Coordinates of C-alpha atoms in Angstrom, one line a residue:
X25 CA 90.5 112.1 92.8
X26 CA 86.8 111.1 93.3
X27 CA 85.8 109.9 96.5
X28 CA 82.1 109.6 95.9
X29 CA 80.9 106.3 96.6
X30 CA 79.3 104.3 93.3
X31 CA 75.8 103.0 93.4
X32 CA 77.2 99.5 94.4
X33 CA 79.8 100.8 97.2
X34 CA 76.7 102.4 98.8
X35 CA 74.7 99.4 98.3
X36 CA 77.7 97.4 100.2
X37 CA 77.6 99.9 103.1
X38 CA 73.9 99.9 103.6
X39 CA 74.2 96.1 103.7
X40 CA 76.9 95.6 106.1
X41 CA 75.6 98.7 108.1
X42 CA 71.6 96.5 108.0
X43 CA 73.7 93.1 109.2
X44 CA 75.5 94.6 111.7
X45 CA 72.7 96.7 113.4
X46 CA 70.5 93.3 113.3
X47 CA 73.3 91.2 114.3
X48 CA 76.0 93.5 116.2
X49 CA 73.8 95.4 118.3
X50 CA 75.1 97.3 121.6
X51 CA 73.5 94.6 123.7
X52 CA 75.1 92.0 121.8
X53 CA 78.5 93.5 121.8
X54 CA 78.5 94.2 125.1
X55 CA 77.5 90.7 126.2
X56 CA 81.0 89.3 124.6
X57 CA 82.7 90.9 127.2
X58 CA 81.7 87.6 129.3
X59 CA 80.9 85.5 127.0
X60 CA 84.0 85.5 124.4
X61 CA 83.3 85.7 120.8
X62 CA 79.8 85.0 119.5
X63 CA 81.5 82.1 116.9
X64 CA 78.1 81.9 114.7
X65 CA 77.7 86.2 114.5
X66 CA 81.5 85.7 113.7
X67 CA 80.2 82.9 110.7
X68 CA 77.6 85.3 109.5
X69 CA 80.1 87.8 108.8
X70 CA 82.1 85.4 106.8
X71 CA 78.9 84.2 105.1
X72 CA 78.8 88.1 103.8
X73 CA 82.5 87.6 102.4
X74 CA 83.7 89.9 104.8
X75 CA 87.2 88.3 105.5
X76 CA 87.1 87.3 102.1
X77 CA 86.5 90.6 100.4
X78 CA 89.8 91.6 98.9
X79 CA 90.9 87.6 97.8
X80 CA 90.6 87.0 94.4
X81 CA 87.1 85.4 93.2
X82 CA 89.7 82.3 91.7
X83 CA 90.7 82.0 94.9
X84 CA 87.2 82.0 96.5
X85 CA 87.1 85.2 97.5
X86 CA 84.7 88.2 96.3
X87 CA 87.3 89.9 94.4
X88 CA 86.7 93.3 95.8
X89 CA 89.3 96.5 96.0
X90 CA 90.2 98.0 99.0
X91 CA 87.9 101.1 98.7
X92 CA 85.3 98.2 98.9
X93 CA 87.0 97.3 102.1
X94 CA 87.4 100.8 103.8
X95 CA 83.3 101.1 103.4
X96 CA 83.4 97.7 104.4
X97 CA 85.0 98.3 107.7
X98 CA 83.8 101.8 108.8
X99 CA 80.5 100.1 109.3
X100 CA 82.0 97.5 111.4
X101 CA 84.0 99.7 113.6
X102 CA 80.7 102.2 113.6
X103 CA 79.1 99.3 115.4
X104 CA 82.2 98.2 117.6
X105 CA 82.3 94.8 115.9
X106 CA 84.9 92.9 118.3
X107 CA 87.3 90.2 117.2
X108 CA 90.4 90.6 115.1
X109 CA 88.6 91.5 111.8
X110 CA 92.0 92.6 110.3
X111 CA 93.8 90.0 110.9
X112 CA 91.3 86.9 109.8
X113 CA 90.7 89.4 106.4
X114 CA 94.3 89.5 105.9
X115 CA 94.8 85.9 106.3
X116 CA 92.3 84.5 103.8
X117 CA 94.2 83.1 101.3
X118 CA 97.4 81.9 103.8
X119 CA 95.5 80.3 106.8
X120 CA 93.1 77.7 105.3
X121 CA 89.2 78.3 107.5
X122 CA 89.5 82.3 107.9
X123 CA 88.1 83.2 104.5
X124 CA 84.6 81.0 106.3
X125 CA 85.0 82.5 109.5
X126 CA 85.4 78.5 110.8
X127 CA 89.1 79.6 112.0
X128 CA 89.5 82.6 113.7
X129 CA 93.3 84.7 113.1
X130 CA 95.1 87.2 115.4
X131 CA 97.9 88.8 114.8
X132 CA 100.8 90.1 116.7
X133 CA 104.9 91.5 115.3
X134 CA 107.3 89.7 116.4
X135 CA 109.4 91.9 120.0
X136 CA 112.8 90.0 120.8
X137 CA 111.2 90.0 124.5
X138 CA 107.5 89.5 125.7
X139 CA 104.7 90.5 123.7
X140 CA 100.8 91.7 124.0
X141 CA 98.7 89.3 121.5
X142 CA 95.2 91.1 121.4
X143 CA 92.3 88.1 121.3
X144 CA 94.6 85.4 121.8
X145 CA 91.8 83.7 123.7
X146 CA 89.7 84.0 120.8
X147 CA 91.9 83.1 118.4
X148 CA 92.4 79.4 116.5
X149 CA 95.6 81.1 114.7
X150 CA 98.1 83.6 115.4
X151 CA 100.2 85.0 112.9
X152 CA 103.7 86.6 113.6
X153 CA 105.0 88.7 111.3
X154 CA 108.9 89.7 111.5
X155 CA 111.8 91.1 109.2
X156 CA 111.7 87.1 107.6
X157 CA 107.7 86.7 106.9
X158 CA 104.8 85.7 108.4
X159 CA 104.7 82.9 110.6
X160 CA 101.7 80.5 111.7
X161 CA 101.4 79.3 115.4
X162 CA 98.7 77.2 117.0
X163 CA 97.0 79.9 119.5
X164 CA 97.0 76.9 122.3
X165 CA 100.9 77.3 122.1
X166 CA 101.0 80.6 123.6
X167 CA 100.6 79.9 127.0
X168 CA 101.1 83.4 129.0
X169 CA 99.3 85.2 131.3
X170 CA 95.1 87.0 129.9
X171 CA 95.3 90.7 131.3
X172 CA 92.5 90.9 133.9
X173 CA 91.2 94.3 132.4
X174 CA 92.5 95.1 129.2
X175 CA 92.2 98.6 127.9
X176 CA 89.5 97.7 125.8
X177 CA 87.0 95.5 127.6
X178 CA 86.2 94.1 124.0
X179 CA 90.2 93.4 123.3
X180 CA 91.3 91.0 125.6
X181 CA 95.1 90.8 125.6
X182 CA 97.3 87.8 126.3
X183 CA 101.2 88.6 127.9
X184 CA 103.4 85.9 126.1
X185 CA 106.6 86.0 127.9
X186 CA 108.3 84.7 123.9
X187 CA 106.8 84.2 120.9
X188 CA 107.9 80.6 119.5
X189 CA 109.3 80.7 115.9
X190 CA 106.3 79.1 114.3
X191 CA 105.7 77.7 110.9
X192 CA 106.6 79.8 107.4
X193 CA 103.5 80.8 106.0
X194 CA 104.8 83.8 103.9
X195 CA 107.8 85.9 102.8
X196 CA 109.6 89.0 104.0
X197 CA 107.7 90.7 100.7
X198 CA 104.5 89.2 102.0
X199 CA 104.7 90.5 105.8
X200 CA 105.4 94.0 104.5
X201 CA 102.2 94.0 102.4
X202 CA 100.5 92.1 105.5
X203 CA 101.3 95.8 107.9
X204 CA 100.4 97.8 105.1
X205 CA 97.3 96.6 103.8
X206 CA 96.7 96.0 108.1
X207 CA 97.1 99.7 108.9
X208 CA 94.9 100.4 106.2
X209 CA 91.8 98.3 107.8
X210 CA 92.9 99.6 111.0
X211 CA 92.4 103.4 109.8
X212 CA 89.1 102.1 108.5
X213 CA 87.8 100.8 111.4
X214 CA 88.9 104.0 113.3
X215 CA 86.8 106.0 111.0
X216 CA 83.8 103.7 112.1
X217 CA 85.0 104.2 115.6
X218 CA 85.1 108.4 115.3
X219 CA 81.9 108.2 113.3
X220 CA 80.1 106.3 115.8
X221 CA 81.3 108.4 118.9
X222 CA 79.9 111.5 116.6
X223 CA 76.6 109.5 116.5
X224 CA 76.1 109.2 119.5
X225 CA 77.4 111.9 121.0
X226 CA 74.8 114.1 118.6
X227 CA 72.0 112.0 119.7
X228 CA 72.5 113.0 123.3
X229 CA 73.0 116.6 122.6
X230 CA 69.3 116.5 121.0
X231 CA 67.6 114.5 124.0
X232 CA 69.5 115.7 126.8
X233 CA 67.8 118.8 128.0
X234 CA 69.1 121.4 130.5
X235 CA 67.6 124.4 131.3
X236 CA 64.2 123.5 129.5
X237 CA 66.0 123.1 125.9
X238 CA 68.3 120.5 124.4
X239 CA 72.0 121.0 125.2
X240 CA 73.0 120.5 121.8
X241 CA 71.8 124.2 121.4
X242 CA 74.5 125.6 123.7
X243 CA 77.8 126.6 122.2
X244 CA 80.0 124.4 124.1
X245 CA 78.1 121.6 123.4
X246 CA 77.5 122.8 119.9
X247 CA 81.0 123.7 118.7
X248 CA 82.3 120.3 119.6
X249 CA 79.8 118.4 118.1
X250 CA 80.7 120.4 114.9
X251 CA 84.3 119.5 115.5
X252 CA 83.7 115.3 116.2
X253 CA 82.0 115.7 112.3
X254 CA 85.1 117.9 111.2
X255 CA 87.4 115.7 111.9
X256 CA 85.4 112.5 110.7
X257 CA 85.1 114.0 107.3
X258 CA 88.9 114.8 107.1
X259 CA 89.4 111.7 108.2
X260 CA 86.7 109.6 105.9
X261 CA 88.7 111.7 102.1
X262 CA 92.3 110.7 103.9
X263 CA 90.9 107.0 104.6
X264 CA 89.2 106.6 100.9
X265 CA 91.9 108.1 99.1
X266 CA 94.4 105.4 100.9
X267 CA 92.0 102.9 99.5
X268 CA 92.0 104.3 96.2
X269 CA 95.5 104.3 96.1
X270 CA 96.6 101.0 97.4
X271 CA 93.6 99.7 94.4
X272 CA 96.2 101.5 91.5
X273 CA 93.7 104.8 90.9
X274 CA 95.1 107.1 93.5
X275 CA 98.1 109.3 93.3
X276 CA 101.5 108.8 95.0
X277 CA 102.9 106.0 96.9
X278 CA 100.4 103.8 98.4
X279 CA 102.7 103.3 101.7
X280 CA 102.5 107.6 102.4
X281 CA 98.6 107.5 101.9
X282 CA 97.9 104.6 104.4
X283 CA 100.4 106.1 106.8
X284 CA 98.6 109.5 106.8
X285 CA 95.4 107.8 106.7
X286 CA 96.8 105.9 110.1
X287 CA 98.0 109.0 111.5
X288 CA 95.0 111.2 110.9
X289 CA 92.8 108.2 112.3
X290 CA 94.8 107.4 115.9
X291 CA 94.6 111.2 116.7
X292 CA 90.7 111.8 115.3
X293 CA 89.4 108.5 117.0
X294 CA 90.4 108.8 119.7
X295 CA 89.7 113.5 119.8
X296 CA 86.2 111.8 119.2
X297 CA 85.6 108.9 121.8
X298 CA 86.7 111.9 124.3
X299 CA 84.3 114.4 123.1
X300 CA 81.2 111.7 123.4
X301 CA 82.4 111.3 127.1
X302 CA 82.5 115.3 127.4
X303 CA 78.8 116.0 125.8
X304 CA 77.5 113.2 128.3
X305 CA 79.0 114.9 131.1
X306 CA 79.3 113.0 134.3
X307 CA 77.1 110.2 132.9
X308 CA 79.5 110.2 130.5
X309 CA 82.5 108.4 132.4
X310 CA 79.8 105.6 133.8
X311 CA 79.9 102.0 132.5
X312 CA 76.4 102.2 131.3
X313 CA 77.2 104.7 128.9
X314 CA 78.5 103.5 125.8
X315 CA 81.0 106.6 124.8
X316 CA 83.4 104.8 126.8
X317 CA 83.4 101.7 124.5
X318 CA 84.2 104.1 121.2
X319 CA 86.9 105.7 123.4
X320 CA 88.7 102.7 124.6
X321 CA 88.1 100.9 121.1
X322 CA 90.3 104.2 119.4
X323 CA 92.8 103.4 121.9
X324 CA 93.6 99.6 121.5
X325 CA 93.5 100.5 117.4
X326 CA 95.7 102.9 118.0
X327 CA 98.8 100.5 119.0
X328 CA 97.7 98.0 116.1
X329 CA 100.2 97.6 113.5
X330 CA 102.3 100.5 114.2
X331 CA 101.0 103.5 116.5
X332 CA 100.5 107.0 115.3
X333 CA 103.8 108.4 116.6
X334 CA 106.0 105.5 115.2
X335 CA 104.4 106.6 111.6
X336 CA 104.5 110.3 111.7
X337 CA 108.3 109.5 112.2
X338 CA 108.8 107.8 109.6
X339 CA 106.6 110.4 107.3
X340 CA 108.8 113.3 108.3
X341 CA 112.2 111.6 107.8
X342 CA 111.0 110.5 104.3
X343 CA 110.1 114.5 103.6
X344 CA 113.7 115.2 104.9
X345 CA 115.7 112.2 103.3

């Protein structure tokens, strides 16, 4: 299988990676934290048929795969791009508004007790997805309780003592495709996430001196710098290879290569965000510094549709079956 990008995936890549280093800078980001979602950044991703990537161009959308996608969303979770970017992508097409970023989607599965909806506050939409389909509820109807500090500061949570039953949007068939082609995006993003925290973490080993040389010259520092890229690269074939199965030109079933793709991306995330924090040392477990952000990020993705325990389960009992 060839995971080089084409001429035109690597011009889709430099262009999302140009808008969201214009638009999604640190500053930026870091200023939703108070402010909520930044609704006309939110637009301008829309306006770059980001949510409508993967619908079909009869349906409005750009008609893309999802290997267009996976490059797609690396560069927004390189950036730490908040809002539920899965969600509102997977919902163009059902939820009339999210293709043109006017209505904002979250997403939550349906628990037969209370359940954690991640950007609630944000969100116009939630969709439910259950055993039945996928179900559409006004986000005003979940009244519950907005966790004072979430894990992510970027992913504000909303405890909904019960999710109501909604309105039918979609079938059983539907909802299963909804967590599939979800985990996908949400392995994608990671792989932004790990490739940022390697970014940045590399940057600091080359200023940072100590001793009257950069510490990225010391061993320590040195080795696990090599490692943060070791894993991202694993990561980035297992990720690509997903997408190019789940577009028809891989090999295997589509459901084993997002699953490892997931897998591979909860544990290298978040091996990354901890590394960051390590090669900045003290500084690095500060507010100011940012390696915090990429850690807590590969966290919160981490429990977003399915964890990475929950899937390696049901890898190894297919392998035994």
């Amino acid at each position: 299988m060839d995971f080089e990008l084409t001429e035109d995936q690597e011009a889709l890549a430099e262009g999302v990676a140009s808008l969201c280093a214009g638009r999604f800078g640190i500053e930026a980001v870091r200023a939703m934290e108070e402010s909520g979602l930044d609704r006309g950044r939110w637009r301008e991703l829309a306006d770059t048929g980001v949510f409508s990537l993967c619908l079909a161009e009869a349906d409005g959308g750009v008609g893309l795969g999802w290997a267009e996608a996976a490059v797609v969303f690396e560069q927004l979770g390189r950036r730490l791009v908040p809002g539920p970017l899965v969600a509102t992508t997977l919902a163009a097409g059902l939820i009339e508004g999210a293709a043109d970023g006017s209505v904002v989607v979250a997403t939550v599965e349906r628990t037969s007790g209370s359940a954690n909806v991640e950007h609630a506050v944000w969100a116009d939409v939630i969709v439910i997805s259950d055993d039945e389909g996928l179900w559409s509820v006004p986000a005003e109807e979940l009244v519950g309780t907005d966790a004072r500090q979430p894990l992510d500061p970027l992913t504000p949570v909303r405890r909904i003592p019960g999710l109501p039953k909604g309105v039918r949007i979609a079938d059983a068939d539907a909802a299963d495709e909804w967590r599939l082609h979800g985990s996908f995006l949400v392995a994608a993003l990671q792989l932004g996430v790990a490739i940022g925290a390697t970014e940045l973490a590399v940057a600091y080993a080359k200023e940072r001196e100590q001793f009257g040389q950069p510490i990225g010259r010391f061993q320590a520092v040195k080795h696990r710098c090599a490692d943060m890229i070791t894993r991202v690269e694993v990561l980035r074939a297992a990720v690509y290879a997903a997408g190019a199965t789940l577009d028809g030109n891989g090999v295997g079933a589509p459901e084993r290569s997002v699953g490892v793709a997931k897998i591979l991306a909860s544990t290298a995330a978040a091996a990354c965000g901890k590394d960051c924090v390590q090669v900045h040392g003290g500084m690095g477990y500060t507010w100011e510094v940012d390696a915090h952000l990429y850690l807590k990020r590969a966290w919160a993705h981490d429990l977003a549709f399915a964890d990475g325990d929950e899937l390696a389960e049901d890898l190894a009992a297919g392998l035994v079956s």
